[in-house]
Structure formats: C-alpha cells, structure tokens
Coordinates of C-alpha atoms (C1' of nucleotides) in Angstrom, one line a residue:
Chain A
M17 CA 11.2 33.5 -31.6
Y18 CA 11.5 31.4 -27.9
C19 CA 10.9 33.7 -25.2
H20 CA 9.1 31.4 -23.4
R21 CA 11.2 31.5 -20.2
V22 CA 9.2 34.5 -18.8
P23 CA 6.8 33.3 -16.3
K24 CA 3.5 33.6 -18.5
Q25 CA 0.8 34.5 -14.7
V26 CA 1.7 30.9 -14.0
D27 CA 3.6 29.7 -11.5
H28 CA 4.8 26.1 -12.9
A29 CA 6.5 24.8 -10.2
E30 CA 4.3 26.3 -8.0
R31 CA 1.4 24.4 -8.9
R32 CA 3.0 21.7 -8.9
E33 CA 3.8 21.5 -6.1
L34 CA 0.6 22.7 -4.6
I35 CA -0.5 18.9 -6.4
A36 CA 2.4 17.5 -5.3
D37 CA 1.1 18.4 -1.9
A38 CA -3.3 17.4 -2.4
V39 CA -1.1 13.8 -3.7
L40 CA 1.0 13.6 -0.3
A41 CA -3.4 14.8 1.6
V42 CA -4.7 12.1 0.6
V43 CA -2.3 9.0 1.2
A44 CA -1.5 10.5 4.2
R45 CA -5.6 10.1 4.5
G46 CA -6.5 6.9 3.3
G47 CA -3.6 5.2 1.3
L48 CA -1.3 5.1 -1.7
E49 CA -4.2 3.8 -3.1
E50 CA -7.3 6.3 -3.0
A51 CA -4.5 8.4 -4.5
S52 CA -6.1 8.9 -7.7
V53 CA -5.6 11.3 -10.3
R54 CA -9.3 11.9 -9.7
H55 CA -9.2 12.4 -5.8
V56 CA -5.9 13.8 -6.0
A57 CA -7.5 17.0 -8.4
A58 CA -10.7 17.1 -5.9
E59 CA -8.5 17.5 -2.7
A60 CA -6.5 20.0 -4.4
G61 CA -9.5 22.1 -5.3
V62 CA -8.3 21.6 -9.5
S63 CA -9.8 20.1 -12.2
V64 CA -8.8 16.7 -14.0
G65 CA -7.4 18.5 -16.1
M66 CA -5.2 20.4 -15.0
V67 CA -3.0 17.8 -13.2
Q68 CA -2.7 17.0 -16.2
H69 CA -1.6 19.5 -17.9
Y70 CA 1.0 19.8 -15.1
F71 CA 1.7 16.4 -14.9
R72 CA 1.7 14.2 -18.4
T73 CA 1.5 10.2 -16.0
K74 CA 0.9 9.5 -12.7
D75 CA 3.9 8.3 -12.4
E76 CA 5.3 11.8 -12.7
L77 CA 2.8 12.8 -10.2
M78 CA 4.0 10.2 -7.6
R79 CA 7.6 10.9 -8.1
C80 CA 7.4 14.7 -7.7
A81 CA 5.0 13.6 -4.9
L82 CA 7.1 11.5 -3.6
E83 CA 10.2 13.6 -4.0
R84 CA 8.4 16.6 -1.3
V85 CA 8.2 14.2 0.9
G86 CA 12.3 13.8 0.9
A87 CA 12.2 17.1 0.9
R88 CA 10.1 17.9 3.6
V89 CA 12.1 15.6 6.2
Q90 CA 15.7 16.9 5.3
A91 CA 14.0 20.3 5.5
R92 CA 13.5 19.0 8.6
M93 CA 17.2 18.0 10.1
G94 CA 18.3 21.4 10.7
E95 CA 22.3 22.1 10.3
G96 CA 22.5 22.8 14.1
V97 CA 23.6 19.5 15.1
E98 CA 26.7 20.1 17.6
T99 CA 26.5 17.2 21.0
P100 CA 25.5 13.7 18.5
R101 CA 22.8 13.4 21.6
E102 CA 21.3 16.2 21.3
M103 CA 20.9 16.0 18.0
L104 CA 19.6 12.7 17.6
R105 CA 16.5 14.1 20.6
A106 CA 16.0 16.9 18.0
L107 CA 15.9 13.6 14.9
F108 CA 14.3 11.7 16.8
R109 CA 11.6 14.8 17.6
Q110 CA 11.4 15.5 14.0
L111 CA 11.1 11.2 12.8
L112 CA 9.2 10.4 15.5
P113 CA 4.7 10.5 15.0
L114 CA 4.5 13.0 18.3
D115 CA 1.7 15.5 16.6
E116 CA -1.1 14.8 13.9
E117 CA 1.8 16.4 11.4
R118 CA 4.4 14.0 12.0
A119 CA 1.8 11.2 12.1
R120 CA 0.1 12.5 8.5
E121 CA 3.9 12.3 7.2
G122 CA 4.5 9.3 9.1
R123 CA 1.7 7.4 7.2
V124 CA 2.9 8.9 3.8
V125 CA 6.6 7.5 4.4
L126 CA 5.3 4.3 5.4
A127 CA 2.9 4.0 1.9
F128 CA 5.8 4.7 -0.3
L129 CA 8.2 2.2 2.1
A130 CA 5.7 -0.4 1.2
Y131 CA 5.8 0.2 -2.0
A132 CA 9.7 -0.2 -2.3
T133 CA 9.4 -3.1 -1.3
V134 CA 7.7 -4.0 -4.3
R135 CA 9.2 -1.4 -6.5
P136 CA 12.6 -0.8 -6.6
E137 CA 13.0 1.7 -8.6
V138 CA 10.8 3.8 -6.0
G139 CA 13.4 2.7 -3.3
A140 CA 15.8 4.8 -4.8
E141 CA 15.1 8.1 -3.4
L142 CA 13.6 7.1 0.0
R143 CA 17.7 4.6 -0.3
A144 CA 19.4 8.4 -0.7
D145 CA 17.7 10.1 1.9
S146 CA 17.9 8.3 4.8
S147 CA 21.9 7.2 3.6
A148 CA 23.3 10.3 3.0
L149 CA 21.5 11.1 7.0
R150 CA 22.5 8.4 8.7
A151 CA 26.2 9.2 7.0
H152 CA 25.3 13.1 8.8
F153 CA 24.3 11.2 12.3
A154 CA 27.4 8.9 12.6
A155 CA 29.7 10.8 11.9
G156 CA 29.5 13.2 14.4
V157 CA 29.2 10.2 17.2
V158 CA 31.7 10.3 20.0
G159 CA 32.0 7.6 22.7
S160 CA 29.7 4.8 22.2
P161 CA 30.6 1.2 22.7
L162 CA 29.5 0.6 19.6
S163 CA 31.3 1.9 16.1
P164 CA 29.5 4.7 15.2
E165 CA 27.6 2.8 11.7
V166 CA 26.7 0.6 14.1
A167 CA 25.1 3.2 16.6
A168 CA 23.8 5.1 13.8
A169 CA 22.4 2.3 11.7
G170 CA 21.2 0.6 14.7
L171 CA 19.1 4.3 16.0
F172 CA 17.7 5.1 13.0
A173 CA 16.5 1.6 12.5
L174 CA 15.0 1.9 16.4
L175 CA 12.9 5.2 14.7
D176 CA 12.1 3.8 11.8
G177 CA 10.9 0.4 13.9
L178 CA 8.9 2.6 16.5
G179 CA 7.5 4.7 13.9
V180 CA 6.0 1.8 12.3
Q181 CA 4.4 0.7 15.7
V182 CA 3.6 3.9 16.8
L183 CA 1.0 4.5 13.4
S184 CA 0.6 1.2 13.2
G185 CA -1.0 1.5 16.8
Q186 CA 1.1 -0.8 18.4
L187 CA 2.6 0.8 20.1
S188 CA 1.8 4.6 22.2
V189 CA 3.7 7.0 22.0
E190 CA 4.2 7.6 25.5
A191 CA 5.9 4.2 25.4
A192 CA 8.1 5.1 22.7
L193 CA 9.4 8.2 23.7
E194 CA 10.9 6.1 26.7
T195 CA 12.2 3.1 24.8
F196 CA 14.2 5.4 22.6
D197 CA 15.2 7.5 25.6
A198 CA 16.7 4.1 27.2
F199 CA 18.2 3.1 24.4
V200 CA 20.0 6.6 23.8
E201 CA 21.3 6.3 26.9
L202 CA 22.9 2.4 26.6
V203 CA 24.2 3.5 22.9
L204 CA 25.7 7.4 23.2
P205 CA 26.5 7.1 27.6
L206 CA 26.6 10.5 29.0
D207 CA 30.2 10.4 30.6
I208 CA 31.1 14.0 30.2
Chain B
M10 CA -33.2 -32.4 8.9
Y11 CA -29.4 -30.3 9.5
C12 CA -26.5 -32.5 8.4
H13 CA -24.0 -30.3 6.6
R14 CA -20.5 -31.3 9.1
V15 CA -19.8 -33.6 7.0
P16 CA -16.8 -33.0 5.0
K17 CA -19.5 -33.5 2.1
Q18 CA -16.3 -33.8 -0.1
V19 CA -14.3 -30.8 -0.2
D20 CA -12.8 -29.1 2.6
H21 CA -14.0 -26.0 3.3
A22 CA -11.2 -24.5 5.3
E23 CA -8.3 -26.3 3.3
R24 CA -9.8 -24.4 0.1
R25 CA -9.7 -20.8 1.9
E26 CA -6.3 -21.8 2.7
L27 CA -5.0 -22.6 -0.6
I28 CA -7.1 -18.9 -1.9
A29 CA -5.5 -17.5 1.2
D30 CA -1.7 -18.3 0.3
A31 CA -2.7 -16.8 -3.1
V32 CA -3.3 -13.4 -1.7
L33 CA -0.2 -13.1 0.1
A34 CA 1.8 -14.4 -2.7
V35 CA 0.0 -11.7 -5.0
V36 CA 0.7 -9.2 -2.1
A37 CA 4.4 -10.0 -1.3
R38 CA 5.0 -9.9 -4.9
G39 CA 3.2 -6.7 -6.3
G40 CA 1.8 -5.3 -3.3
L41 CA -1.9 -4.9 -1.7
E42 CA -2.8 -2.7 -4.6
E43 CA -2.1 -5.8 -7.2
A44 CA -4.6 -8.1 -4.8
S45 CA -7.4 -7.8 -7.1
V46 CA -9.9 -10.8 -6.9
R47 CA -9.3 -12.0 -10.5
H48 CA -5.9 -11.9 -9.7
V49 CA -5.9 -14.0 -6.9
A50 CA -7.9 -16.4 -8.7
A51 CA -4.8 -16.2 -10.8
E52 CA -2.9 -16.8 -8.7
A53 CA -4.3 -20.4 -6.5
G54 CA -5.0 -22.1 -10.6
V55 CA -8.9 -21.5 -9.8
S56 CA -12.0 -19.5 -11.0
V57 CA -13.4 -16.3 -9.9
G58 CA -16.3 -18.0 -9.1
M59 CA -14.7 -20.3 -6.9
V60 CA -13.2 -17.8 -4.7
Q61 CA -16.7 -15.8 -4.1
H62 CA -17.4 -18.7 -3.5
Y63 CA -15.5 -19.1 -0.5
F64 CA -15.2 -15.8 0.7
R65 CA -18.8 -13.6 0.3
T66 CA -16.5 -10.6 -0.4
K67 CA -13.4 -9.4 -0.6
D68 CA -13.6 -7.9 2.7
E69 CA -13.8 -11.2 4.3
L70 CA -11.0 -12.0 1.4
M71 CA -8.5 -9.7 3.0
R72 CA -9.4 -10.7 6.2
C73 CA -8.7 -14.3 6.1
A74 CA -4.9 -13.7 4.7
L75 CA -4.7 -10.8 6.9
E76 CA -4.4 -13.6 9.6
R77 CA -2.8 -16.5 7.9
V78 CA 0.6 -13.9 8.0
G79 CA -0.2 -13.6 11.7
A80 CA -0.6 -18.3 12.4
R81 CA 2.6 -18.4 10.3
V82 CA 4.7 -15.8 12.1
Q83 CA 3.5 -17.1 15.6
A84 CA 4.3 -20.7 14.2
R85 CA 7.8 -19.8 13.5
M86 CA 8.5 -18.9 17.2
G87 CA 8.4 -22.0 18.6
E88 CA 8.1 -22.6 21.9
G89 CA 11.6 -23.8 22.6
V90 CA 12.4 -20.4 24.4
E91 CA 14.8 -21.2 27.0
T92 CA 17.3 -18.4 27.1
P93 CA 16.8 -15.1 26.1
R94 CA 19.7 -14.3 24.3
E95 CA 19.3 -17.5 22.2
M96 CA 15.4 -16.5 21.6
L97 CA 16.4 -13.7 21.1
R98 CA 18.6 -14.9 18.1
A99 CA 15.4 -16.9 16.8
L100 CA 13.4 -14.7 16.8
F101 CA 15.6 -12.2 14.7
R102 CA 16.7 -15.4 12.3
Q103 CA 12.8 -16.2 12.0
L104 CA 11.5 -12.4 11.4
L105 CA 13.8 -10.4 9.5
P106 CA 13.8 -11.3 5.9
L107 CA 17.4 -13.1 5.4
D108 CA 16.5 -15.2 3.0
E109 CA 13.6 -14.8 0.2
E110 CA 10.6 -17.3 2.0
R111 CA 11.3 -14.0 4.5
A112 CA 11.2 -11.2 2.4
R113 CA 8.3 -12.4 1.3
E114 CA 6.2 -12.4 4.2
G115 CA 7.8 -9.4 5.6
R116 CA 6.8 -7.7 2.2
V117 CA 3.2 -8.6 3.2
V118 CA 3.8 -7.8 6.9
L119 CA 4.6 -4.2 5.4
A120 CA 2.0 -3.7 3.3
F121 CA -0.6 -4.7 5.5
L122 CA 1.7 -2.4 8.0
A123 CA 0.7 0.5 5.7
Y124 CA -3.0 -0.4 5.1
A125 CA -3.4 -0.8 9.2
T126 CA -1.9 2.9 10.2
V127 CA -4.7 3.8 7.4
R128 CA -7.9 1.4 7.6
P129 CA -7.6 0.8 11.8
E130 CA -10.1 -1.8 12.5
V131 CA -7.1 -3.6 10.1
G132 CA -4.4 -3.4 12.4
A133 CA -5.9 -5.0 15.4
E134 CA -4.7 -8.3 14.8
L135 CA -1.2 -7.4 14.4
R136 CA -1.8 -5.3 17.4
A137 CA -2.5 -8.4 19.2
D138 CA 0.3 -10.8 17.4
S139 CA 2.7 -8.5 18.2
S140 CA 1.4 -7.8 21.2
A141 CA 1.3 -11.2 22.7
L142 CA 5.4 -12.0 21.2
R143 CA 6.8 -8.8 23.1
A144 CA 5.0 -10.2 26.5
H145 CA 6.1 -13.6 26.0
F146 CA 9.5 -12.1 25.4
A147 CA 9.4 -9.2 28.3
A148 CA 8.7 -12.0 30.7
G149 CA 11.9 -13.9 30.0
V150 CA 13.9 -11.0 30.4
V151 CA 16.6 -11.1 32.8
G152 CA 20.2 -9.5 33.5
S153 CA 19.5 -6.5 31.2
P154 CA 19.9 -2.8 32.0
L155 CA 17.1 -2.2 31.0
S156 CA 13.2 -3.0 32.2
P157 CA 12.8 -6.0 30.5
E158 CA 9.1 -4.0 28.9
V159 CA 11.1 -1.2 27.6
A160 CA 14.4 -3.9 26.6
A161 CA 11.7 -6.2 24.4
A162 CA 9.2 -3.0 23.0
G163 CA 13.0 -1.7 22.2
L164 CA 15.0 -4.5 20.1
F165 CA 11.1 -5.2 18.6
A166 CA 11.2 -2.0 17.6
L167 CA 14.7 -3.0 16.5
L168 CA 13.6 -5.3 13.9
D169 CA 11.3 -3.9 12.7
G170 CA 13.2 -0.7 11.8
L171 CA 16.2 -3.3 10.7
G172 CA 13.5 -5.5 8.2
V173 CA 11.7 -2.7 7.2
Q174 CA 15.4 -0.9 5.8
V175 CA 16.2 -4.4 4.4
L176 CA 12.6 -4.5 2.4
S177 CA 13.5 -1.5 0.9
G178 CA 16.5 -1.9 0.0
Q179 CA 18.2 0.9 2.8
L180 CA 20.7 -2.0 4.7
S181 CA 22.5 -4.8 3.5
V182 CA 21.1 -7.8 5.6
E183 CA 25.1 -8.3 6.8
A184 CA 24.7 -4.7 8.2
A185 CA 21.0 -5.3 9.8
L186 CA 22.6 -8.8 11.2
E187 CA 25.9 -6.9 12.9
T188 CA 23.5 -3.8 14.1
F189 CA 21.4 -6.4 16.1
D190 CA 23.8 -8.2 17.8
A191 CA 26.1 -5.5 18.1
F192 CA 22.6 -3.7 20.1
V193 CA 22.0 -7.6 21.8
E194 CA 25.5 -7.0 23.0
L195 CA 24.0 -3.5 24.4
V196 CA 20.6 -5.3 26.2
L197 CA 21.5 -8.5 27.5
P198 CA 25.3 -8.3 28.0
L199 CA 26.3 -11.6 28.8
D200 CA 28.0 -12.1 32.1
I201 CA 27.1 -15.4 33.0
Chain C
dA14 C1' -34.8 -43.0 -8.0
dC15 C1' -35.8 -37.9 -7.4
dG16 C1' -35.6 -32.8 -5.5
dG17 C1' -32.7 -30.4 -3.2
dA18 C1' -28.2 -28.7 -1.6
dT19 C1' -23.2 -28.1 -2.6
dC20 C1' -19.8 -26.7 -5.9
dC21 C1' -18.4 -24.3 -9.2
dC22 C1' -18.1 -21.4 -13.5
dA23 C1' -18.9 -18.2 -16.8
dT24 C1' -20.9 -14.0 -17.7
dA25 C1' -23.4 -8.9 -17.0
dC26 C1' -22.8 -4.6 -14.8
dG27 C1' -21.9 -0.8 -13.2
dG28 C1' -17.9 1.6 -11.4
dT29 C1' -13.3 3.8 -11.2
dC30 C1' -9.4 3.9 -13.7
dG31 C1' -5.4 6.1 -15.9
dT32 C1' -5.3 8.4 -19.8
dA33 C1' -6.5 10.7 -24.9
dT34 C1' -8.9 13.9 -27.2
dT35 C1' -11.0 18.3 -28.5
dG36 C1' -12.0 22.9 -27.6
dC37 C1' -12.1 27.6 -25.6
dG38 C1' -10.3 31.7 -23.9
dA39 C1' -6.5 34.7 -23.2
dA40 C1' -2.0 36.0 -23.5
dG41 C1' 1.6 38.3 -26.0
dG42 C1' 4.8 38.5 -30.2
dA43 C1' 4.4 39.7 -34.8
Chain D
dT14 C1' -5.3 43.4 -36.0
dC15 C1' -4.0 38.4 -36.5
dC16 C1' -2.9 34.7 -34.9
dT17 C1' 0.3 31.0 -32.3
dT18 C1' 0.8 29.7 -27.8
dC19 C1' -0.7 28.8 -23.2
dG20 C1' -3.8 27.4 -19.1
dC21 C1' -7.3 24.9 -18.4
dA22 C1' -11.8 22.0 -18.1
dA23 C1' -14.7 18.4 -20.7
dT24 C1' -15.6 14.7 -22.3
dA25 C1' -14.3 10.4 -24.2
dC26 C1' -12.4 5.5 -23.9
dG27 C1' -10.3 1.5 -23.4
dA28 C1' -9.4 -1.5 -19.2
dC29 C1' -10.2 -3.5 -14.6
dC30 C1' -12.7 -4.0 -10.7
dG31 C1' -15.5 -6.0 -6.6
dT32 C1' -20.0 -8.4 -7.3
dA33 C1' -24.9 -10.2 -8.9
dT34 C1' -27.1 -13.8 -11.3
dG35 C1' -28.1 -18.6 -14.0
dG36 C1' -26.8 -22.1 -15.2
dG37 C1' -24.0 -26.6 -15.0
dA38 C1' -22.6 -30.4 -12.7
dT39 C1' -22.5 -33.7 -8.8
dC40 C1' -23.6 -35.4 -4.5
dC41 C1' -26.9 -37.1 -0.8
dG42 C1' -31.1 -37.9 1.9
dT43 C1' -34.9 -39.8 1.5

DNA sequence: ACGGATCCCATACGGTCGTATTGCGAAGGA
DNA sequence: TCCTTCGCAATACGACCGTATGGGATCCGT
C-alpha cells in the first residue's frame, strides 16, 4: 500500500532549499548566465545528478530559486509597521544594499528583474510580491501631500532606482541614503 | 606604403554600427543571454564570419553595443534645456518606456545594468553617461527645497525605478506618469 | 598585369550547456 | 529474506557556444 509520506530518511524540502540557495549564491556572484546546473551543483557541494533528482528541469529549479528570493524579502519586512515614517526607514534599510548580504540579494533581484522584462511569465512572482508590499505600505500613509497610492508607488520606485544605481556603482551608499531621507521628508512631512 | 585610410569600398564604422544595433535588437527581444554571435549575425542579416571580421572578439562586440546605448540615450537629451521643469518633463518622456521603441531600449539598459552589477568593468560606460546627465541637470535646478544634487539624484533614481517597474510589469505607464509628475511637483514647486 | 591586401564566407574545433539514461547501494514493507 | 522503491552518482548525447582556420572573390597600388 501507499505510505510514501513518511520522511524516508532525507528531507525533500530541505534539500531543495539547499540547492535553491546555491542558485542564489551563484547568481549573486556571476549573474544569471552563470547559473548552470553544473555550477549550482558545485556551489551546493552536490552532484549534478542530485540536482536533477530534486528538480526535474532547470526551469523548475530557477522558479524555486525565484520564489525563495521573494520569501526572503518578505521575511525581512517585519509586521512591526507602526508609523509610516519609521516603517519606511525600516523598509529602506532592508531594501537598499547597505551591506554585502543585501547587495548580493539585490543583485539577484536585479538579475531576475532584467530577465522578467524579456520572459514575462517570470515577472509574475516579483509582481505579486512587490504589489503586496506597496499596498501594505499605502494603507499606512497619513499626512502626506500626495495620495497614499502615489506616495507609496513613488517611494518604492525611488528605492528600486537608488538600489539599482548603488549596485551598478553609479551612486554611493551615503548619497543614496541622503537622497532617500530627503525625499521621505518631502513626501511625509513630520508635522506631528 | 601605408594608405589604408581611404574608404576602400565599405565603410568600416557603418558596418560596425549595423552589427552593434543588431546586438541591441537581440538583447531587447531576448535578453543578454540570447546575444550570441550567431543570433546577432542572423538579426543583422550577415554571416558569422562578417561579424568576426568587424569584431575580433565577442567582448569587443558587446562593448561597442553598450557604447551605442549610451550614445543613443545621450542623443535623445537635446541641448534645449531651458527651465528645469520643462527639461525634466522632456527627460522623463525620453527615459521612461512610454512607447515600444523606448521599452526596447529600456530593456537593453536594464540588461546591461544587471550585468554591470556582476562585471564591474561593464558599468564604467553606464556610470559615465549617467553621472554626466545628472550633473548637467543638477546645474539647472532652481527653487527646490532640496539641494540641486540631491534633487537630481533622487529624480533620476525615481526615473530608473519607475522605468524598471514599468518594464517588469509591476506598474502601468499611466501610474508611472502620475507618480513622476506628483514628485516633480514636490521637488520643483512651480512658484514662478 | 600582377601581387598583395581586404572582404567575406563556410567550416571545423573544443568546450559548456540541459537533459536522458543507466546503475548501484541502502532502506523498508511484504 | 526478497524485492520494490528511493537516493544519488556517472556518463552519454545532441545542441549551441566563441573562436580559429582556410579559401574564394574583389579591389588597388605599382
């Protein structure tokens, strides 16, 4: 009879996460074009055959990796979003590539973003994540001269743009921080 | 003796531009990973051998293509930059993917941007172009509650971010326009 | 007219890619 | 204990990659 839901002896999901995380590491270091099955396997310290065992196709592998990016970003955005100003700062600190870990993550996101402009089905995941984030924030905006939706859209776009410019070396981290703070001041004036 | 500066019978530079433009077309349609020498040759309607004749290596080809992107964007920014408000609108119309041609261009830029985060030497070209643009604009900012540099950096980042979001399908063109206009209003209030 | 340079093409080569195939040790229900 | 299933590795295959090579045209200075 069928009884194949006992964990056998390895945790399927755990292995998949291990491999998917290896994808993200490879993409962060060398871009999407270096994310070959062989490289990913080497990064994860496993054999190519094992990657194939857990992901029947490379597409499935990349899809899983993309989902993990979204999950990571989502996990970063804690529920503690009190005042919009403080929430925005927190968001900012989490979304801007202020340290190496987030720079790696940002490179991954940017790689997938560029890929999404050309493979629209890839963009669905990113779209869902970001629109949820935006709506969540817009609901908390008060006291802005702009409508909440516009303020949210603009500030998120500003975050994206600053992130891209920092990652591509066009802007220093300090300049990005200063710029964002100044714009937050404009959009959400602190008139207690 | 040496006399090889007479145009022989084909215009070297013209051929190079033809092929480089084919690169941009391929990248716009399928991303950087589809920009193989063979695909580019097919797009340009020439043989692989001819591509090799005008570009000794693929790296040289891609570098030339990247330079052409910068040249195109630069060419779009006319010298007619009177008031910062109107100049900004003009810039915006040129930088946002409001029609298919600029969407294609935007996809190319985004592809190279993502590549630049992982191959820093590629970013030099983009960096030079964008910083020139930013400085040029900052010099014309007047009447902003922000410093010219910060205003310029923020608005350019906003443009980039809106462009990315439009290209990846996260934002509609209309919403991007509305958002940008609202932010311009904030940054450059029209107090004649 | 002729010799070399230029233009261009066709083809070949070595390498990497994604994936299919095969096999084998171990686990576990019958 | 047997035998199926699972976990995983090794290898093979065909496609595509960037580039090297060699050979025909065609032009041009001499």
